[in-house]
Amino acid sequence: MVSIRHTIWIVLALFLQLEAQALVVWFDGVHPISYQVPKKSEPVLTIALEMWKSDMLQVTGMMPVATQKAKVQVVQNKSLPADGFRLYVKGEQIIIEGCNGRGMAYGLLELSRMAGVSPWVWWGDVVPEKKDRLTLNEDFVTEQHPSVEYRGIFLNDEDWSLRPWSCKTFEPAPNTQIGTLTYKKVFQLLLRLRANAIWPAMHPGTTAFFRIPGAKAMADSCGIIIGTSHCEPLLRNNVDEWDAKARGAFNYKVNREQVQKYWIERLQEVRHSKNNMFTIGMRGIHDGSMEGYKTMDEKLEGLQQVINDQQQLLRKYIGAPEKQMQVFVPYKEVLELYQKGLQVPDYVTLMWCDDNYGYITRLSDSIEQQRQGGGGVYYHLSYWGRPHDYLWLTTTQPGLIYNEMREAYDHHVRKLWIVNVHDPKVAGYDLELFLDLAWNIDCVDGSTLNEHYRAWLCRQFGEQAGQRLFPVMHEFYRLCGERRPEFMGYTQVELDKKKYNRGLSPVGEVPLTAIEAANRLSAFEHLKADIIAIRPYVRPELADAFFAAVEYPVFAAAAMNTKILDSRNSHRAFEEIRSLTQRYNEMNGGKWRFLMDAAPRELPVFGDVHAELLPSAITPHPLPIITNACDFAEASQGSRTIQMLGHSMNAVALQKDGWLTYRFVVETEGDYVLQTALIPTQPNDNGDLRYGVSIDGGEPVIFNLKEPFRSEGWKQNVLRGQALREQKVHLSAGQHTLTIRALDAHIVVDQWHLEFRCC
């Protein structure tokens, strides 16, 4: 009779044998990884191959070698969707099939990810862990293709970050340009993030992209499509390239010949390049209204002429306009002209915008969704302008990015997604999340955002550190959702210059009591202590990566809050920010010198200043009890909780006619103020943004969150990340119900609370 112990050993041996058979080893710790790529392929595959080989050298200590019978084989498969790839095991080989050059490149860099290489290996100094063995299951297969056809970034407001770093540190230049080598590093990051498009930097003082020798050729070699922003028609950078002395006014009404000649020059320059995206229409030199046209009717007629003429120019110098990637951005008064009857060719992509603070203002309606050119979104993760810039840290809540971009996708806005960043390094996780969604809209949903971010932290800093970091950084996003660090002075920009120096209001009083300020400062101090405790779990070679992505934003934001809210320690906090910034710029032997500026535009909030707090309120009644939207008793079908969104970090998105019901108990009969707090979304269907609030099934009070763009109400909403509405209610002692119902689409509930009013 066979003993139980003997049986166990037999089963274990069989299991180990099956496990060994189920794995294909593509690095054995002894021999370098072998690879084979097509002899003829697009240059982007060569770029990706060099990146992959460098990755493998870091991971294995050996440079991969090209052989005929290779472990890793890259081939083209044109039957796959555009930019798509399939990665699978066949026998003892790993096969990477790509639809085109980019598809093969994405597949090869996917293998880097699977070996433990972060997309931020260079930009984030995320040094990969050494491996002595790399394997894949023998049945492994992944097939991927983009949800959005064109996916990329707009380098904007680069004056205090990317530009000085490029021209002073990375590739010193006599002028203020972002050089070709810098753009190459940006393009490589885009490839790692599975993006394929860029609007190059165009701010005053930055050399135009097409004036940088080799920049366009570098983009072509990296498979990156070049476009331009809404105010730069036909790949022209008007700020740097239009010479008024030589060409006259940038006025199509009186100077059409010179303007057309200006456009034709660029079209002739790029006519043999395939990687072009043509923005059409016309605005002033730097995002002002078209020159020479006064009334809306005149502007409509003038803009229509511009668009019609641009189609003819494209036909003559590039090819059939209906076969070109063209973009029209209905922005500011241009949106009014579009709604007034402007005729935009059906094959042109309509690109919608957010309000500069992450809330999309308009999306394609049912008719526009049928357009051949489809729809696009221009989104912001940084911004210069009213009510206040945010050009220091990137703290947009991940839940907001997800909610808005999912809305866009569900409105069939799937042609082009561009996100505004002042610097890709600082944008970090938010940028990756945006591009992850563009690549695979189903990579995350409202209920899995926490896990997506946790996985990102673990990939960057290791499992032990990442797991411990998640609650810390989750709380950081919550605090910044209440008030971004740049907004802590409760100041505004672009005000009346006759009243305010440079149009900037000074730091004065802030609407916080001493108790509220102390609670906020205490929360930040706890985050700092937690981060110090987590440091030992981070591999020493990741110290710079950890400082840049975790320590600097948290410690600097904490110091900003201390500087503004604690007069006793204000100057010390000011000096701490300067010291932290100096350390950032000296990381990795000075690799990032001049990249971080802790005082963009020298706004008042960045000065050696502090604010005056409101006197503490003395009341015999307890402080308001805040209820988070996710703590509902009942919810209509289709209601969705969105993690990492709102002051609650669990806001609830409602469908039209959807509702949430809450039960609560009142101990004392009396008059109360009921305040509801919603995410300050925009009515992206060009309609209203109404919701109703009823107590105990009574007649609902109807509110509308719609605010005129740049009104004071809108400004306060985006500064605090909530839209607040109040109503007076008389409540008897006992149990009650509260129902919040969405009367329109795009309603997202964050919190509500009752406050007793004694008189």
Coordinates of N, CA and C in Angstrom, one line a residue, residues 95 113 295-296 381 450 498 549 577 624 756:
I95 N 6.3 35.7 -29.8 CA 6.0 36.4 -31.0 C 5.3 37.7 -30.8
R113 N 7.6 46.2 -20.2 CA 6.7 46.3 -19.0 C 6.7 45.0 -18.3
T295 N -18.5 92.4 -36.1 CA -19.7 91.8 -35.7 C -19.6 90.3 -35.8
M296 N -20.6 89.6 -35.1 CA -20.6 88.1 -35.2 C -20.9 87.7 -36.6
L381 N -4.4 69.2 -17.6 CA -3.8 68.8 -16.4 C -3.0 69.9 -15.8
N450 N -9.0 52.9 -7.5 CA -8.0 52.8 -6.4 C -7.0 51.7 -6.7
K498 N -6.0 98.1 -12.8 CA -6.0 99.4 -12.2 C -6.2 99.3 -10.6
A549 N 8.3 61.8 -7.3 CA 6.9 61.5 -7.4 C 6.1 61.5 -6.1
I577 N 10.1 75.1 1.2 CA 9.8 74.9 -0.3 C 11.0 75.1 -1.2
P624 N -21.2 70.7 11.8 CA -22.0 70.0 10.9 C -21.5 68.6 10.6
F756 N -27.5 73.3 12.0 CA -28.6 73.9 12.8 C -28.5 75.5 12.8

